[in-house]
């Protein structure tokens, strides 16, 4: 994405911008000393054309493995469907060093540290927005941002300065972000809750990924 100066892409693993998340990390370090327990860096190459933005690491998923969506139920939906659409290769083995590779895709989160009860608060999204903006700035070929859920949708609009009223979150919707020459595509989050309740099905998510791929050529 053009128009911003790249400074830093990733918060320090021990980032301490959010008191609540810091406190939770300390609890988890005691409880799960073998877990990653830090700000989880993005996964995939910076020269990708597609950025997938989730909400935040899961306690026993990305917070354990240190890679977004890895060992999270949400990753069991996301990664195989990316692979079925030739946007990933290798075996998704639910660990960081499984050799699984993304193709033309990078995956990140609106908030990079695991939140208590899997819920982020506005201040945390705002604090972490600095890193999200840097992420976009450091992706020279970025064309499409696929947001998983409303938190990621709103995080992108606010860091790029668009009015939420003009871009309502709607599953399957595709918005042009004119000022930045980017597409914003909305999907329900691939969470276990959404799948179990039928809000999102594997087929619906596959359709979204196909829409993302088709948008690359437009
Ligand atoms: N794991 C992540 O890394 N992000 C999410 O949004 C959910 C699970």
Short mmCIF file of C-alpha atoms and ligand atoms in Angstrom, two decimals:
data_model
loop_
_atom_site.label_atom_id
_atom_site.label_comp_id
_atom_site.label_asym_id
_atom_site.label_seq_id
_atom_site.Cartn_x
_atom_site.Cartn_y
_atom_site.Cartn_z
CA UNK A 1 0.00 0.00 0.00
CA UNK A 2 1.40 3.35 -0.96
CA UNK A 3 1.26 6.57 1.02
CA UNK A 4 2.66 5.64 4.40
CA UNK A 5 6.15 5.48 5.77
CA UNK A 6 7.20 2.07 7.04
CA UNK A 7 8.55 2.12 10.57
CA UNK A 8 8.03 -1.09 12.53
CA UNK A 9 5.74 -3.94 11.61
CA UNK A 10 5.66 -6.03 14.69
CA UNK A 11 5.26 -5.12 18.33
CA UNK A 12 7.90 -6.45 20.64
CA UNK A 13 6.95 -9.92 21.91
CA UNK A 14 6.70 -8.35 25.37
CA UNK A 15 4.80 -5.26 24.22
CA UNK A 16 3.27 -3.55 27.25
CA UNK A 17 0.89 -1.04 25.65
CA UNK A 18 -2.25 -2.72 27.03
CA UNK A 19 -2.35 -3.19 30.83
CA UNK A 20 -5.14 -5.77 30.75
CA UNK A 21 -3.37 -7.91 28.15
CA UNK A 22 -0.06 -7.58 29.97
CA UNK A 23 -1.65 -8.78 33.19
CA UNK A 24 -3.27 -11.72 31.39
CA UNK A 25 0.08 -12.61 29.79
CA UNK A 26 1.74 -12.78 33.20
CA UNK A 27 -0.98 -15.14 34.45
CA UNK A 28 -0.54 -17.32 31.36
CA UNK A 29 3.24 -17.39 31.70
CA UNK A 30 2.79 -18.98 35.12
CA UNK A 31 0.03 -21.31 34.03
CA UNK A 32 1.45 -22.29 30.64
CA UNK A 33 5.22 -21.72 30.77
CA UNK A 34 5.78 -23.61 27.50
CA UNK A 35 3.38 -21.39 25.53
CA UNK A 36 4.60 -18.54 23.32
CA UNK A 37 2.78 -15.98 25.55
CA UNK A 38 3.56 -12.79 23.66
CA UNK A 39 2.50 -10.50 20.83
CA UNK A 40 2.07 -12.89 17.88
CA UNK A 41 3.82 -11.79 14.67
CA UNK A 42 2.09 -12.01 11.30
CA UNK A 43 2.45 -15.06 9.06
CA UNK A 44 3.26 -14.93 5.33
CA UNK A 45 5.34 -12.75 3.05
CA UNK A 46 5.21 -8.97 3.04
CA UNK A 47 5.04 -8.95 -0.75
CA UNK A 48 1.66 -10.74 -0.70
CA UNK A 49 -1.32 -9.12 -2.43
CA UNK A 50 -3.81 -10.39 0.16
CA UNK A 51 -3.90 -9.60 3.87
CA UNK A 52 -6.24 -11.59 6.13
CA UNK A 53 -7.03 -9.85 9.42
CA UNK A 54 -8.42 -11.79 12.37
CA UNK A 55 -9.39 -10.55 15.81
CA UNK A 56 -6.80 -11.77 18.32
CA UNK A 57 -4.85 -14.94 19.19
CA UNK A 58 -6.69 -17.74 20.95
CA UNK A 59 -5.33 -18.77 24.34
CA UNK A 60 -4.42 -22.34 23.37
CA UNK A 61 -3.99 -21.54 19.70
CA UNK A 62 -1.88 -18.69 18.37
CA UNK A 63 -0.89 -17.73 21.91
CA UNK A 64 0.51 -21.21 22.35
CA UNK A 65 2.16 -21.67 18.97
CA UNK A 66 3.22 -18.10 18.20
CA UNK A 67 1.67 -18.11 14.71
CA UNK A 68 -1.74 -16.54 13.90
CA UNK A 69 -4.67 -18.98 13.80
CA UNK A 70 -2.31 -21.91 14.41
CA UNK A 71 -3.83 -24.57 16.65
CA UNK A 72 -6.95 -22.40 16.87
CA UNK A 73 -10.21 -23.89 15.63
CA UNK A 74 -10.51 -20.81 13.40
CA UNK A 75 -7.30 -21.91 11.66
CA UNK A 76 -8.77 -25.35 10.97
CA UNK A 77 -11.27 -23.52 8.79
CA UNK A 78 -9.01 -20.81 7.39
CA UNK A 79 -5.88 -22.72 6.42
CA UNK A 80 -7.34 -25.77 4.63
CA UNK A 81 -9.64 -23.51 2.61
CA UNK A 82 -6.74 -21.25 1.63
CA UNK A 83 -4.88 -24.39 0.56
CA UNK A 84 -7.84 -25.73 -1.44
CA UNK A 85 -7.79 -22.46 -3.33
CA UNK A 86 -4.04 -22.61 -4.05
CA UNK A 87 -3.30 -19.84 -1.57
CA UNK A 88 -1.21 -22.13 0.63
CA UNK A 89 0.91 -25.24 0.31
CA UNK A 90 2.27 -27.98 2.55
CA UNK A 91 0.61 -29.63 5.49
CA UNK A 92 -1.06 -27.48 8.08
CA UNK A 93 0.26 -29.25 11.17
CA UNK A 94 -1.06 -26.83 13.84
CA UNK A 95 2.48 -25.93 14.95
CA UNK A 96 4.71 -23.07 13.90
CA UNK A 97 7.37 -25.23 12.26
CA UNK A 98 5.05 -27.44 10.23
CA UNK A 99 6.47 -26.14 6.95
CA UNK A 100 3.03 -24.89 5.89
CA UNK A 101 3.40 -21.90 3.55
CA UNK A 102 1.02 -19.19 2.46
CA UNK A 103 1.00 -18.16 -1.20
CA UNK A 104 0.35 -14.47 -1.93
CA UNK A 105 -1.33 -14.17 1.49
CA UNK A 106 -0.28 -12.74 4.82
CA UNK A 107 -2.28 -13.32 8.00
CA UNK A 108 -2.39 -11.01 11.00
CA UNK A 109 -4.68 -9.92 13.84
CA UNK A 110 -6.30 -6.62 14.85
CA UNK A 111 -4.94 -7.28 18.36
CA UNK A 112 -1.74 -9.33 18.62
CA UNK A 113 -1.95 -10.50 22.22
CA UNK A 114 -4.43 -12.99 23.61
CA UNK A 115 -7.31 -11.28 25.46
CA UNK A 116 -9.12 -12.64 28.53
CA UNK A 117 -12.34 -14.48 27.62
CA UNK A 118 -11.40 -14.09 23.97
CA UNK A 119 -12.78 -10.51 24.00
CA UNK A 120 -10.84 -7.40 23.07
CA UNK A 121 -11.71 -3.87 24.19
CA UNK A 122 -11.63 -0.70 22.10
CA UNK A 123 -8.49 0.66 23.69
CA UNK A 124 -6.58 -2.53 22.77
CA UNK A 125 -7.72 -2.38 19.16
CA UNK A 126 -6.63 1.26 19.07
CA UNK A 127 -3.23 0.56 20.64
CA UNK A 128 -2.53 -2.31 18.27
CA UNK A 129 -3.77 -0.27 15.29
CA UNK A 130 -0.32 1.31 15.06
CA UNK A 131 1.11 -2.09 14.14
CA UNK A 132 -1.73 -2.88 11.78
CA UNK A 133 -1.13 0.35 9.91
CA UNK A 134 2.57 -0.42 9.70
CA UNK A 135 1.69 -3.83 8.37
CA UNK A 136 -0.28 -2.32 5.49
CA UNK A 137 2.46 0.23 4.82
CA UNK A 138 5.05 -2.53 4.58
CA UNK A 139 3.09 -4.48 1.95
CA UNK A 140 3.98 -2.87 -1.40
CA UNK A 141 1.71 -5.16 -3.47
CA UNK A 142 -1.30 -5.15 -1.17
CA UNK A 143 -4.61 -5.23 -3.09
CA UNK A 144 -7.13 -6.98 -0.85
CA UNK A 145 -7.82 -6.94 2.85
CA UNK A 146 -10.03 -9.81 3.98
CA UNK A 147 -11.41 -9.07 7.42
CA UNK A 148 -12.73 -11.87 9.59
CA UNK A 149 -15.46 -10.33 11.74
CA UNK A 150 -16.52 -6.89 12.85
CA UNK A 151 -13.56 -6.15 15.11
CA UNK A 152 -11.09 -6.51 12.22
CA UNK A 153 -13.45 -4.63 9.86
CA UNK A 154 -13.68 -1.64 12.20
CA UNK A 155 -9.96 -1.73 12.98
CA UNK A 156 -9.10 -1.38 9.29
CA UNK A 157 -11.60 1.45 8.73
CA UNK A 158 -10.35 3.39 11.69
CA UNK A 159 -6.62 3.12 10.93
CA UNK A 160 -7.26 4.16 7.33
CA UNK A 161 -9.66 6.95 8.27
CA UNK A 162 -12.94 5.76 6.73
CA UNK A 163 -16.38 6.35 8.29
CA UNK A 164 -17.94 3.19 9.70
CA UNK A 165 -21.36 4.45 8.63
CA UNK A 166 -20.26 4.28 4.98
CA UNK A 167 -18.88 0.74 5.22
CA UNK A 168 -21.22 -1.46 7.24
CA UNK A 169 -19.90 -4.92 8.09
CA UNK A 170 -21.70 -7.50 5.94
CA UNK A 171 -20.59 -11.03 5.24
CA UNK A 172 -19.50 -11.42 1.60
CA UNK A 173 -19.50 -7.66 0.95
CA UNK A 174 -16.72 -6.13 -1.11
CA UNK A 175 -15.92 -2.44 -0.67
CA UNK A 176 -13.52 -0.27 -2.62
CA UNK A 177 -11.32 1.84 -0.34
CA UNK A 178 -10.76 4.51 -2.95
CA UNK A 179 -8.22 6.65 -1.15
CA UNK A 180 -5.92 3.66 -0.81
CA UNK A 181 -6.82 1.73 -3.95
CA UNK A 182 -7.62 -1.37 -1.91
CA UNK A 183 -10.50 -3.82 -1.75
CA UNK A 184 -12.00 -4.59 1.65
CA UNK A 185 -13.82 -7.93 1.77
CA UNK A 186 -15.91 -8.94 4.78
CA UNK A 187 -16.38 -12.42 6.18
CA UNK A 188 -17.84 -13.73 9.37
CA UNK A 189 -15.04 -14.93 11.60
CA UNK A 190 -14.07 -18.57 11.16
CA UNK A 191 -14.56 -19.20 14.89
CA UNK A 192 -15.85 -22.46 16.33
CA UNK A 193 -18.90 -20.57 17.62
CA UNK A 194 -19.81 -19.28 14.15
CA UNK A 195 -19.34 -22.71 12.58
CA UNK A 196 -21.23 -24.56 15.32
CA UNK A 197 -24.16 -22.16 15.16
CA UNK A 198 -24.25 -22.23 11.35
CA UNK A 199 -23.58 -18.48 11.07
CA UNK A 200 -20.68 -19.47 8.81
CA UNK A 201 -20.24 -22.73 6.93
CA UNK A 202 -17.12 -24.08 5.21
CA UNK A 203 -18.93 -23.56 1.89
CA UNK A 204 -19.70 -19.92 2.70
CA UNK A 205 -16.08 -19.28 3.60
CA UNK A 206 -14.87 -21.05 0.47
CA UNK A 207 -17.06 -18.67 -1.56
CA UNK A 208 -15.48 -15.68 0.17
CA UNK A 209 -12.00 -16.96 -0.61
CA UNK A 210 -13.00 -17.44 -4.25
CA UNK A 211 -14.26 -13.84 -4.29
CA UNK A 212 -10.92 -12.70 -2.88
CA UNK A 213 -9.05 -14.59 -5.61
CA UNK A 214 -11.30 -13.23 -8.37
CA UNK A 215 -10.76 -9.71 -7.09
CA UNK A 216 -7.04 -10.00 -7.70
CA UNK A 217 -7.59 -9.67 -11.39
CA UNK A 218 -9.96 -6.69 -11.13
N1 LIG B 1 -6.52 -17.02 16.21
C1 LIG B 1 -6.00 -15.90 15.70
O1 LIG B 1 -4.79 -15.76 15.54
N2 LIG B 1 -6.84 -14.94 15.37
C2 LIG B 1 -8.14 -15.04 15.50
O2 LIG B 1 -8.85 -14.12 15.15
C3 LIG B 1 -8.66 -16.22 16.05
C4 LIG B 1 -7.83 -17.19 16.38
#
